[in-house]
Structures are given as structure tokens and as C-alpha cells.
PDB file of C-alpha atoms in Angstrom:
ATOM      1  CA  MET A 186     134.714  61.026  36.040  1.00 64.00           C
ATOM      2  CA  PRO A 187     137.269  58.543  37.449  1.00 65.00           C
ATOM      3  CA  PRO A 188     135.982  55.040  38.264  1.00 78.00           C
ATOM      4  CA  GLU A 189     134.518  54.571  41.741  1.00 88.00           C
ATOM      5  CA  PHE A 190     136.741  51.758  43.018  1.00 97.00           C
ATOM      6  CA  ARG A 191     139.297  52.644  45.666  1.00 98.00           C
ATOM      7  CA  TYR A 192     142.734  51.257  46.511  1.00 98.00           C
ATOM      8  CA  ARG A 193     144.308  50.642  49.879  1.00 98.00           C
ATOM      9  CA  ARG A 194     147.949  50.251  48.829  1.00 98.00           C
ATOM     10  CA  LEU A 195     150.545  48.591  46.663  1.00 98.00           C
ATOM     11  CA  GLY A 196     150.135  44.994  47.828  1.00 98.00           C
ATOM     12  CA  TYR A 197     153.334  43.213  46.850  1.00 98.00           C
ATOM     13  CA  VAL A 198     155.748  42.743  43.977  1.00 98.00           C
ATOM     14  CA  ALA A 199     156.850  39.388  42.555  1.00 98.00           C
ATOM     15  CA  LEU A 200     160.290  39.243  40.960  1.00 98.00           C
ATOM     16  CA  ASN A 201     161.918  36.665  38.736  1.00 98.00           C
ATOM     17  CA  VAL A 202     165.506  35.857  39.715  1.00 98.00           C
ATOM     18  CA  THR A 203     167.979  33.383  38.261  1.00 98.00           C
ATOM     19  CA  ASP A 204     169.269  32.001  41.587  1.00 98.00           C
ATOM     20  CA  VAL A 205     166.815  32.076  44.499  1.00 98.00           C
ATOM     21  CA  ASP A 206     169.416  31.173  47.130  1.00 98.00           C
ATOM     22  CA  ARG A 207     171.746  33.955  45.995  1.00 98.00           C
ATOM     23  CA  SER A 208     168.898  36.466  45.870  1.00 98.00           C
ATOM     24  CA  ARG A 209     167.568  35.316  49.259  1.00 98.00           C
ATOM     25  CA  GLU A 210     170.959  36.080  50.778  1.00 98.00           C
ATOM     26  CA  PHE A 211     171.029  39.516  49.153  1.00 98.00           C
ATOM     27  CA  TYR A 212     167.498  40.565  50.049  1.00 98.00           C
ATOM     28  CA  THR A 213     167.801  39.412  53.658  1.00 98.00           C
ATOM     29  CA  THR A 214     171.371  40.397  54.587  1.00 98.00           C
ATOM     30  CA  ILE A 215     171.859  43.456  52.364  1.00 98.00           C
ATOM     31  CA  VAL A 216     168.361  44.896  51.882  1.00 98.00           C
ATOM     32  CA  GLY A 217     166.854  43.760  55.204  1.00 98.00           C
ATOM     33  CA  LEU A 218     163.851  41.650  54.245  1.00 98.00           C
ATOM     34  CA  GLN A 219     162.696  38.695  56.340  1.00 97.00           C
ATOM     35  CA  ALA A 220     161.956  35.265  54.848  1.00 97.00           C
ATOM     36  CA  ALA A 221     158.248  34.405  55.147  1.00 97.00           C
ATOM     37  CA  GLY A 222     157.912  30.885  53.758  1.00 96.00           C
ATOM     38  CA  ARG A 223     156.775  29.630  50.386  1.00 97.00           C
ATOM     39  CA  ALA A 224     153.658  29.516  48.264  1.00 96.00           C
ATOM     40  CA  GLY A 225     154.245  26.742  45.752  1.00 95.00           C
ATOM     41  CA  ASP A 226     157.349  27.661  43.760  1.00 97.00           C
ATOM     42  CA  GLU A 227     157.303  31.266  45.015  1.00 98.00           C
ATOM     43  CA  HIS A 228     159.494  32.331  47.947  1.00 98.00           C
ATOM     44  CA  LEU A 229     157.912  34.947  50.202  1.00 98.00           C
ATOM     45  CA  PHE A 230     159.636  37.816  52.026  1.00 98.00           C
ATOM     46  CA  ARG A 231     158.387  40.702  54.089  1.00 97.00           C
ATOM     47  CA  CYS A 232     159.400  44.082  55.452  1.00 97.00           C
ATOM     48  CA  SER A 233     156.219  44.730  57.450  1.00 97.00           C
ATOM     49  CA  ALA A 234     153.677  43.032  59.700  1.00 96.00           C
ATOM     50  CA  ARG A 235     151.837  41.725  56.635  1.00 97.00           C
ATOM     51  CA  HIS A 236     151.915  38.190  55.257  1.00 98.00           C
ATOM     52  CA  HIS A 237     154.492  39.189  52.631  1.00 98.00           C
ATOM     53  CA  ASP A 238     155.682  42.171  50.598  1.00 98.00           C
ATOM     54  CA  VAL A 239     158.021  40.593  48.040  1.00 98.00           C
ATOM     55  CA  ILE A 240     158.116  37.300  46.150  1.00 98.00           C
ATOM     56  CA  LEU A 241     161.160  35.736  44.505  1.00 98.00           C
ATOM     57  CA  HIS A 242     160.618  33.146  41.775  1.00 98.00           C
ATOM     58  CA  ARG A 243     163.274  31.215  39.877  1.00 98.00           C
ATOM     59  CA  SER A 244     163.418  32.021  36.169  1.00 98.00           C
ATOM     60  CA  ALA A 245     166.020  32.033  33.428  1.00 98.00           C
ATOM     61  CA  THR A 246     165.071  35.659  32.733  1.00 98.00           C
ATOM     62  CA  PRO A 247     165.242  38.092  35.673  1.00 98.00           C
ATOM     63  CA  GLY A 248     162.693  40.865  36.012  1.00 98.00           C
ATOM     64  CA  LEU A 249     159.076  41.424  36.961  1.00 98.00           C
ATOM     65  CA  ARG A 250     156.675  38.524  37.465  1.00 98.00           C
ATOM     66  CA  ARG A 251     153.655  40.570  38.615  1.00 98.00           C
ATOM     67  CA  VAL A 252     152.502  43.530  40.698  1.00 98.00           C
ATOM     68  CA  ALA A 253     149.668  43.168  43.228  1.00 98.00           C
ATOM     69  CA  TRP A 254     147.300  45.833  44.538  1.00 98.00           C
ATOM     70  CA  GLU A 255     145.115  45.756  47.630  1.00 98.00           C
ATOM     71  CA  MET A 256     141.657  47.311  47.248  1.00 98.00           C
ATOM     72  CA  GLU A 257     139.764  48.914  50.138  1.00 98.00           C
ATOM     73  CA  SER A 258     136.974  46.316  50.168  1.00 97.00           C
ATOM     74  CA  GLN A 259     135.433  43.357  48.381  1.00 97.00           C
ATOM     75  CA  ARG A 260     132.999  45.824  46.798  1.00 97.00           C
ATOM     76  CA  ASP A 261     135.915  47.784  45.314  1.00 98.00           C
ATOM     77  CA  LEU A 262     137.420  44.552  44.013  1.00 98.00           C
ATOM     78  CA  ALA A 263     134.121  43.635  42.334  1.00 97.00           C
ATOM     79  CA  LEU A 264     133.750  47.122  40.827  1.00 97.00           C
ATOM     80  CA  LEU A 265     137.269  46.937  39.423  1.00 98.00           C
ATOM     81  CA  ARG A 266     136.683  43.499  37.953  1.00 97.00           C
ATOM     82  CA  ALA A 267     133.503  44.630  36.216  1.00 97.00           C
ATOM     83  CA  HIS A 268     135.321  47.689  34.909  1.00 97.00           C
ATOM     84  CA  VAL A 269     138.252  45.809  33.364  1.00 97.00           C
ATOM     85  CA  GLU A 270     135.817  43.383  31.759  1.00 97.00           C
ATOM     86  CA  MET A 271     133.979  46.385  30.304  1.00 96.00           C
ATOM     87  CA  LEU A 272     137.314  47.537  28.859  1.00 96.00           C
ATOM     88  CA  GLY A 273     137.598  44.219  27.014  1.00 96.00           C
ATOM     89  CA  LEU A 274     140.255  42.676  29.231  1.00 97.00           C
ATOM     90  CA  THR A 275     140.073  39.118  30.568  1.00 96.00           C
ATOM     91  CA  PRO A 276     140.517  38.787  34.330  1.00 97.00           C
ATOM     92  CA  VAL A 277     141.675  35.365  35.504  1.00 98.00           C
ATOM     93  CA  ASP A 278     140.713  34.118  38.956  1.00 97.00           C
ATOM     94  CA  VAL A 279     143.553  33.122  41.254  1.00 97.00           C
ATOM     95  CA  PRO A 280     142.808  29.590  42.530  1.00 97.00           C
ATOM     96  CA  ALA A 281     141.694  29.350  46.160  1.00 97.00           C
ATOM     97  CA  GLU A 282     144.716  27.209  47.070  1.00 97.00           C
ATOM     98  CA  THR A 283     147.077  29.833  45.624  1.00 97.00           C
ATOM     99  CA  CYS A 284     145.241  32.624  47.460  1.00 98.00           C
ATOM    100  CA  ALA A 285     145.597  30.697  50.721  1.00 97.00           C
ATOM    101  CA  GLY A 286     149.339  30.337  50.197  1.00 97.00           C
ATOM    102  CA  LEU A 287     149.633  34.050  49.469  1.00 98.00           C
ATOM    103  CA  GLY A 288     147.528  35.018  52.475  1.00 98.00           C
ATOM    104  CA  VAL A 289     145.019  36.939  50.367  1.00 98.00           C
ATOM    105  CA  ASP A 290     141.296  36.660  49.872  1.00 94.00           C
ATOM    106  CA  ALA A 291     139.700  36.041  46.480  1.00 93.00           C
ATOM    107  CA  ALA A 292     141.898  37.627  43.823  1.00 98.00           C
ATOM    108  CA  PHE A 293     142.148  37.978  40.083  1.00 98.00           C
ATOM    109  CA  ARG A 294     144.932  38.785  37.639  1.00 98.00           C
ATOM    110  CA  VAL A 295     144.811  40.713  34.400  1.00 98.00           C
ATOM    111  CA  VAL A 296     147.393  41.870  31.864  1.00 98.00           C
ATOM    112  CA  GLU A 297     147.772  45.645  31.678  1.00 97.00           C
ATOM    113  CA  PRO A 298     147.932  46.362  27.932  1.00 97.00           C
ATOM    114  CA  HIS A 299     150.350  49.321  27.860  1.00 97.00           C
ATOM    115  CA  THR A 300     153.156  47.724  29.873  1.00 98.00           C
ATOM    116  CA  GLY A 301     152.431  44.031  29.301  1.00 97.00           C
ATOM    117  CA  ALA A 302     152.666  43.473  33.053  1.00 98.00           C
ATOM    118  CA  THR A 303     150.429  41.138  35.032  1.00 98.00           C
ATOM    119  CA  PHE A 304     148.513  42.896  37.779  1.00 98.00           C
ATOM    120  CA  GLU A 305     146.886  41.044  40.649  1.00 98.00           C
ATOM    121  CA  TYR A 306     144.065  42.582  42.687  1.00 98.00           C
ATOM    122  CA  PHE A 307     142.756  41.487  46.100  1.00 98.00           C
ATOM    123  CA  SER A 308     140.867  43.142  48.948  1.00 94.00           C
ATOM    124  CA  ALA A 309     142.611  41.848  52.079  1.00 97.00           C
ATOM    125  CA  MET A 310     145.885  40.244  53.155  1.00 98.00           C
ATOM    126  CA  ALA A 311     146.487  38.271  56.331  1.00 97.00           C
ATOM    127  CA  ALA A 312     148.851  39.522  58.991  1.00 96.00           C
ATOM    128  CA  ALA A 313     152.086  37.639  59.526  1.00 95.00           C
ATOM    129  CA  ALA A 314     152.182  35.039  62.290  1.00 88.00           C
ATOM    130  CA  GLU A 315     155.199  36.759  63.860  1.00 88.00           C
ATOM    131  CA  PRO A 316     156.253  40.431  64.029  1.00 88.00           C
ATOM    132  CA  TYR A 317     158.689  41.818  61.507  1.00 92.00           C
ATOM    133  CA  GLU A 318     162.040  42.392  63.164  1.00 92.00           C
ATOM    134  CA  PRO A 319     164.230  44.961  61.357  1.00 95.00           C
ATOM    135  CA  THR A 320     167.845  43.892  60.916  1.00 96.00           C
ATOM    136  CA  VAL A 321     170.225  45.899  58.723  1.00 97.00           C
ATOM    137  CA  ALA A 322     167.620  48.572  57.889  1.00 97.00           C
ATOM    138  CA  ARG A 323     164.410  49.802  59.465  1.00 96.00           C
ATOM    139  CA  ILE A 324     162.206  49.391  56.416  1.00 97.00           C
ATOM    140  CA  ALA A 325     158.789  50.991  56.720  1.00 96.00           C
ATOM    141  CA  ARG A 326     157.154  49.453  53.665  1.00 97.00           C
ATOM    142  CA  LEU A 327     157.427  48.339  50.091  1.00 98.00           C
ATOM    143  CA  GLY A 328     157.155  51.810  48.591  1.00 98.00           C
ATOM    144  CA  HIS A 329     156.625  51.686  44.856  1.00 98.00           C
ATOM    145  CA  VAL A 330     157.378  50.029  41.572  1.00 98.00           C
ATOM    146  CA  VAL A 331     158.192  51.807  38.302  1.00 98.00           C
ATOM    147  CA  LEU A 332     157.756  50.251  34.869  1.00 98.00           C
ATOM    148  CA  GLN A 333     159.197  51.475  31.596  1.00 98.00           C
ATOM    149  CA  THR A 334     156.915  51.489  28.567  1.00 98.00           C
ATOM    150  CA  ASP A 335     157.083  52.421  24.903  1.00 98.00           C
ATOM    151  CA  ALA A 336     153.475  53.642  25.152  1.00 98.00           C
ATOM    152  CA  HIS A 337     153.989  56.196  27.886  1.00 98.00           C
ATOM    153  CA  ALA A 338     151.313  58.758  26.986  1.00 97.00           C
ATOM    154  CA  ALA A 339     148.652  56.110  26.389  1.00 98.00           C
ATOM    155  CA  ALA A 340     149.637  54.274  29.575  1.00 98.00           C
ATOM    156  CA  GLU A 341     149.358  57.441  31.657  1.00 98.00           C
ATOM    157  CA  ARG A 342     145.887  58.183  30.290  1.00 98.00           C
ATOM    158  CA  TYR A 343     144.828  54.591  30.919  1.00 98.00           C
ATOM    159  CA  PHE A 344     145.955  54.508  34.546  1.00 98.00           C
ATOM    160  CA  ILE A 345     144.339  57.861  35.304  1.00 97.00           C
ATOM    161  CA  ASP A 346     141.127  57.553  33.285  1.00 97.00           C
ATOM    162  CA  GLN A 347     140.450  53.828  33.677  1.00 97.00           C
ATOM    163  CA  LEU A 348     142.281  52.565  36.772  1.00 97.00           C
ATOM    164  CA  ASN A 349     141.710  55.521  39.135  1.00 97.00           C
ATOM    165  CA  PHE A 350     145.324  56.504  39.664  1.00 98.00           C
ATOM    166  CA  ARG A 351     146.178  60.184  40.145  1.00 98.00           C
ATOM    167  CA  ALA A 352     149.201  62.009  38.769  1.00 98.00           C
ATOM    168  CA  SER A 353     151.297  63.656  41.477  1.00 98.00           C
ATOM    169  CA  ASP A 354     154.066  65.040  39.248  1.00 98.00           C
ATOM    170  CA  ARG A 355     155.591  64.585  35.801  1.00 98.00           C
ATOM    171  CA  ILE A 356     159.042  65.005  34.325  1.00 98.00           C
ATOM    172  CA  GLU A 357     158.298  66.069  30.789  1.00 97.00           C
ATOM    173  CA  GLY A 358     158.556  63.207  28.330  1.00 95.00           C
ATOM    174  CA  ALA A 359     160.339  61.011  30.885  1.00 97.00           C
ATOM    175  CA  VAL A 360     158.284  59.798  33.842  1.00 98.00           C
ATOM    176  CA  THR A 361     154.877  60.106  35.489  1.00 98.00           C
ATOM    177  CA  PHE A 362     154.546  59.646  39.257  1.00 98.00           C
ATOM    178  CA  LEU A 363     151.182  58.100  40.146  1.00 98.00           C
ATOM    179  CA  ARG A 364     149.336  57.379  43.369  1.00 98.00           C
ATOM    180  CA  CYS A 365     146.635  54.723  43.663  1.00 98.00           C
ATOM    181  CA  PHE A 366     143.675  56.760  44.891  1.00 98.00           C
ATOM    182  CA  PRO A 367     143.091  57.475  47.742  1.00 98.00           C
ATOM    183  CA  ASN A 368     146.444  56.231  49.086  1.00 98.00           C
ATOM    184  CA  PRO A 369     148.265  59.422  50.146  1.00 98.00           C
ATOM    185  CA  LEU A 370     151.844  58.554  49.138  1.00 98.00           C
ATOM    186  CA  HIS A 371     153.250  60.742  46.351  1.00 98.00           C
ATOM    187  CA  HIS A 372     153.673  57.647  44.233  1.00 98.00           C
ATOM    188  CA  SER A 373     153.251  53.935  44.652  1.00 98.00           C
ATOM    189  CA  PHE A 374     153.576  53.440  40.897  1.00 98.00           C
ATOM    190  CA  GLY A 375     155.505  55.145  38.137  1.00 98.00           C
ATOM    191  CA  LEU A 376     155.612  55.061  34.358  1.00 98.00           C
ATOM    192  CA  SER A 377     158.951  55.692  32.676  1.00 98.00           C
ATOM    193  CA  ASN A 378     159.145  56.509  28.968  1.00 98.00           C
ATOM    194  CA  GLY A 379     161.487  54.270  26.981  1.00 97.00           C
ATOM    195  CA  ALA A 380     161.932  52.235  23.845  1.00 96.00           C
ATOM    196  CA  HIS A 381     161.445  48.898  25.611  1.00 95.00           C
ATOM    197  CA  ARG A 382     158.951  47.571  28.150  1.00 97.00           C
ATOM    198  CA  ARG A 383     160.709  46.487  31.322  1.00 98.00           C
ATOM    199  CA  LEU A 384     160.946  46.781  35.073  1.00 98.00           C
ATOM    200  CA  HIS A 385     162.568  50.096  35.953  1.00 98.00           C
ATOM    201  CA  HIS A 386     163.015  49.680  39.709  1.00 98.00           C
ATOM    202  CA  VAL A 387     161.497  48.536  42.988  1.00 98.00           C
ATOM    203  CA  ASN A 388     161.548  50.787  46.057  1.00 98.00           C
ATOM    204  CA  PHE A 389     161.681  50.219  49.809  1.00 98.00           C
ATOM    205  CA  MET A 390     160.927  53.156  52.110  1.00 98.00           C
ATOM    206  CA  VAL A 391     163.072  53.333  55.240  1.00 98.00           C
ATOM    207  CA  THR A 392     162.223  55.050  58.512  1.00 96.00           C
ATOM    208  CA  ASP A 393     165.437  56.972  59.163  1.00 95.00           C
ATOM    209  CA  ILE A 394     167.899  58.895  57.002  1.00 97.00           C
ATOM    210  CA  ASP A 395     170.654  56.925  58.748  1.00 97.00           C
ATOM    211  CA  ASP A 396     169.355  53.824  56.945  1.00 98.00           C
ATOM    212  CA  ILE A 397     170.452  55.484  53.693  1.00 98.00           C
ATOM    213  CA  GLY A 398     173.963  56.199  54.975  1.00 97.00           C
ATOM    214  CA  ARG A 399     174.408  52.814  56.608  1.00 98.00           C
ATOM    215  CA  GLY A 400     173.065  51.127  53.488  1.00 98.00           C
ATOM    216  CA  LEU A 401     175.558  52.957  51.283  1.00 98.00           C
ATOM    217  CA  HIS A 402     178.533  51.779  53.297  1.00 98.00           C
ATOM    218  CA  ARG A 403     177.137  48.259  53.775  1.00 98.00           C
ATOM    219  CA  MET A 404     176.783  47.902  50.025  1.00 98.00           C
ATOM    220  CA  GLN A 405     180.248  49.271  49.354  1.00 98.00           C
ATOM    221  CA  ARG A 406     181.723  46.781  51.828  1.00 98.00           C
ATOM    222  CA  ASN A 407     179.879  43.905  50.132  1.00 98.00           C
ATOM    223  CA  GLY A 408     180.629  44.829  46.537  1.00 98.00           C
ATOM    224  CA  VAL A 409     177.075  45.891  45.682  1.00 98.00           C
ATOM    225  CA  ARG A 410     176.988  48.257  42.725  1.00 98.00           C
ATOM    226  CA  ILE A 411     175.577  51.707  43.523  1.00 98.00           C
ATOM    227  CA  VAL A 412     173.966  53.107  40.366  1.00 98.00           C
ATOM    228  CA  PHE A 413     172.470  56.436  41.469  1.00 98.00           C
ATOM    229  CA  GLY A 414     172.816  58.597  44.549  1.00 97.00           C
ATOM    230  CA  PRO A 415     172.715  59.239  47.321  1.00 98.00           C
ATOM    231  CA  GLY A 416     170.571  62.182  46.340  1.00 98.00           C
ATOM    232  CA  ARG A 417     167.228  63.899  46.829  1.00 98.00           C
ATOM    233  CA  HIS A 418     164.342  63.774  44.367  1.00 97.00           C
ATOM    234  CA  PRO A 419     162.653  67.147  43.652  1.00 97.00           C
ATOM    235  CA  PRO A 420     159.230  65.629  42.829  1.00 97.00           C
ATOM    236  CA  SER A 421     158.696  63.645  46.051  1.00 96.00           C
ATOM    237  CA  GLU A 422     161.387  65.251  48.278  1.00 96.00           C
ATOM    238  CA  SER A 423     162.650  61.709  49.012  1.00 98.00           C
ATOM    239  CA  ILE A 424     166.305  61.080  49.823  1.00 98.00           C
ATOM    240  CA  PHE A 425     167.348  58.096  47.719  1.00 98.00           C
ATOM    241  CA  LEU A 426     169.943  55.444  46.995  1.00 98.00           C
ATOM    242  CA  TYR A 427     169.729  53.058  44.028  1.00 98.00           C
ATOM    243  CA  PHE A 428     171.692  49.820  43.794  1.00 98.00           C
ATOM    244  CA  LEU A 429     171.678  46.549  41.863  1.00 98.00           C
ATOM    245  CA  ASP A 430     170.589  43.126  43.059  1.00 98.00           C
ATOM    246  CA  PRO A 431     172.556  40.021  41.974  1.00 98.00           C
ATOM    247  CA  ASP A 432     170.673  39.854  38.643  1.00 98.00           C
ATOM    248  CA  GLY A 433     171.231  43.519  37.850  1.00 98.00           C
ATOM    249  CA  LEU A 434     167.694  44.579  38.807  1.00 98.00           C
ATOM    250  CA  THR A 435     167.549  48.101  40.226  1.00 98.00           C
ATOM    251  CA  VAL A 436     166.441  48.485  43.851  1.00 98.00           C
ATOM    252  CA  GLU A 437     165.939  51.749  45.732  1.00 98.00           C
ATOM    253  CA  TYR A 438     166.041  52.814  49.357  1.00 98.00           C
ATOM    254  CA  SER A 439     164.241  56.095  50.016  1.00 98.00           C
ATOM    255  CA  PHE A 440     163.527  58.208  53.066  1.00 98.00           C
ATOM    256  CA  GLY A 441     160.670  60.679  53.275  1.00 97.00           C
ATOM    257  CA  MET A 442     157.871  61.356  50.794  1.00 97.00           C
ATOM    258  CA  GLU A 443     155.182  63.956  50.256  1.00 97.00           C
ATOM    259  CA  GLU A 444     151.674  62.802  51.115  1.00 97.00           C
ATOM    260  CA  PHE A 445     148.456  64.040  49.501  1.00 98.00           C
ATOM    261  CA  PRO A 446     145.060  64.650  51.098  1.00 97.00           C
ATOM    262  CA  GLU A 447     142.124  62.812  49.569  1.00 97.00           C
ATOM    263  CA  VAL A 448     140.235  66.086  49.103  1.00 97.00           C
ATOM    264  CA  GLY A 449     141.831  69.236  47.696  1.00 97.00           C
ATOM    265  CA  PRO A 450     145.287  67.953  46.718  1.00 98.00           C
ATOM    266  CA  ARG A 451     147.678  70.253  44.884  1.00 98.00           C
ATOM    267  CA  ALA A 452     147.851  69.999  41.107  1.00 98.00           C
ATOM    268  CA  PRO A 453     150.607  67.869  39.550  1.00 98.00           C
ATOM    269  CA  ARG A 454     153.706  69.770  38.489  1.00 98.00           C
ATOM    270  CA  LEU A 455     155.517  69.462  35.154  1.00 98.00           C
ATOM    271  CA  LEU A 456     159.277  69.469  35.597  1.00 98.00           C
ATOM    272  CA  PRO A 457     161.706  69.861  32.680  1.00 97.00           C
ATOM    273  CA  LYS A 458     163.554  66.823  31.362  1.00 96.00           C
ATOM    274  CA  GLN A 459     166.947  67.459  32.947  1.00 96.00           C
ATOM    275  CA  LEU A 460     169.098  65.939  35.683  1.00 94.00           C
ATOM    276  CA  SER A 461     168.202  68.668  38.167  1.00 96.00           C
ATOM    277  CA  SER A 462     164.591  67.456  38.029  1.00 97.00           C
ATOM    278  CA  ILE A 463     165.552  64.072  39.457  1.00 96.00           C
ATOM    279  CA  ASP A 464     168.224  65.071  41.971  1.00 97.00           C
ATOM    280  CA  TYR A 465     168.830  68.283  43.914  1.00 97.00           C
ATOM    281  CA  TRP A 466     172.320  67.121  44.830  1.00 97.00           C
ATOM    282  CA  GLY A 467     173.728  66.630  41.343  1.00 95.00           C
ATOM    283  CA  SER A 468     174.451  62.895  41.198  1.00 95.00           C
ATOM    284  CA  VAL A 469     174.441  61.221  37.779  1.00 96.00           C
ATOM    285  CA  PRO A 470     172.902  57.780  37.108  1.00 98.00           C
ATOM    286  CA  ASP A 471     175.249  54.927  36.215  1.00 98.00           C
ATOM    287  CA  PRO A 472     174.511  53.409  32.762  1.00 98.00           C
ATOM    288  CA  ALA A 473     173.335  50.234  34.557  1.00 98.00           C
ATOM    289  CA  PHE A 474     170.601  52.188  36.387  1.00 98.00           C
ATOM    290  CA  ALA A 475     167.213  50.678  35.451  1.00 98.00           C
ATOM    291  CA  ALA A 476     168.812  48.950  32.474  1.00 97.00           C
ATOM    292  CA  HIS A 477     167.682  45.376  33.152  1.00 96.00           C
ATOM    293  CA  GLY A 478     164.435  43.665  34.108  1.00 98.00           C
ATOM    294  CA  ALA A 479     162.200  41.821  31.673  1.00 98.00           C
ATOM    295  CA  ILE A 480     158.434  41.840  32.157  1.00 98.00           C
ATOM    296  CA  GLU A 481     157.204  38.252  32.174  1.00 97.00           C
ATOM    297  CA  GLN A 482     154.899  37.456  29.300  1.00 87.00           C
ATOM    298  CA  ALA A 483     151.258  36.843  30.116  1.00 71.00           C
ATOM    299  CA  GLU A 484     151.136  33.364  28.639  1.00 52.00           C
ATOM    300  CA  ALA A 485     153.538  32.150  31.322  1.00 39.00           C
ATOM    301  CA  GLU A 486     151.951  34.175  34.115  1.00 42.00           C
ATOM    302  CA  LEU A 487     148.281  33.361  33.707  1.00 49.00           C
ATOM    303  CA  THR A 488     148.453  29.609  33.179  1.00 41.00           C
TER     304      THR A 488
END
């Protein structure tokens, strides 16, 4: 039986970037995020009415700093904490001052053993003081994050059996699309199979297909490298566009996504490992697609 704790959503993603000012310009004027202040040495941004959705942090090595998940309640947070302790992991409390700066209640962080990534868990996030005003794109939400791992099969079992994620679809030997139960989105997390552990990409879901087209031409005008698409994913039915941020990290816009009922969802499908399983339209990924993005080591993250 899966564990009893329940998730609300993907909470936020924290990225390491080499030049915060350069990345701030990119994520606000090209992607369409809104600056939301600072929490210590972390720069906050949002694409919703929530306190923040994305963090940028200066580092010599660009990539993933951590991924945060919002649980449905304090009870779910406590159940999860007890469960990861039972698994032999060591959760680390986030100091109250840090929680206040991040607009979250009591939170803890733990290192996920199959990706090496730091995960943060909390049960509530404050609303932003001011409404989010879309600019260059009408972003609906931070959609998902995908990590590449050299322990793909073990990682999939771990997320499903121990962390109460559900598989929506698989591309054989390549990627597993996971939803944090009972969140209905086809995937808010993905596991890609590869020789190295790294950030694969970060996704933003937009509210109109025109955001994809306008984004494509905006990026072309501004010299942003398009690395895959536009296209349409067979697993989720999402229309997509992948591009690189100033550090070469892969970012995705997507429009549309299958949603699953909590009770009686369809079974996950197994698609063959071929290009037609990732794009109906026949586009081919650029070699730079998902090629860069270190996962910050735990020793730096949890001190």
C-alpha cells in the first residue's frame, strides 16, 4: 500500500545561476516571471498569486539547488517526516527565520538518495502581497521539474512505493512521468534515465497556445537558443517549446495537460523509446537540450 501522506502541489524550484542580474533579466523579460523580493541570499520570483514559485541563487556551478513540495496539511507533513526517518534518511529542519523569508510554515529538507537532490517539504505557503500581473506570457503555474538519474529504475520504485507518487506514463528505458498524489496534473515530476545525475529541465505552464507562438518569436528576436520544438508530447498531450537560459539550463513552456481523477485513473502507458513518443510533430532535440544543470551537493545545501 502507498504511504498515507498527500501532496497539494509542486511548491517551488530553486536554481543556481552564475550571474543573478543576468538571469533576473532573462526570467522577467523573456520568460515572464515577476520579482518577489529576497530571502537571505536567495532571489524570489513568481508566476502566480503565491509568495514565490522560483528562486535564483548565485553559484559558480549552475543547476538545481532544491525542489520544494507543498503537502495538503500539517498532518501530512508530519506523516511524511516520520516515513523518511523510518527509511533511514535524516530530515533537517528549516530554521524559522528562513521559513518566514520563504513565506512557508514549518518545513524540513532531506536528500533524495537516487538523484542526490535536496527536497524541501512544507504544508502551506503565504499568498503574495500583490497580484501577479502577466507580462510577456500568461503563465498559469510552475508546472514540473525533471531530473536525470543513473539509478532510474530504483528511483521510480522509490518515488512510487515510498513517496506516494503515481506513474502516469513511461517511455521505455528513457523517462517516467510522475504525479504527486492526489494532484491531478499528468506530471509535476519526471525521472529521466541517463549516465549522470543532473537537472533535466524546468517547466512553466501557459494559459494560451498563443503564448507558445509569441514566446518562440520573442526568443528568436532576443537570441535565445531554442533546443526542442515547438511540438506536442504524446504522453501528456502538451504543446511545448524548450529553450536555454543564460547558463544553458533547459526551460520549457507548455500548453495543455491531461489531468487524472483521484479515484479510478487510467493505467500508465508504456511508449517505445523513439522520437515519435516525445513529439507528434517530428521535431528533433538540439544536442544542448537538457545537457547542463548540476545538482547541488547535500553538504552545501543542508548547512
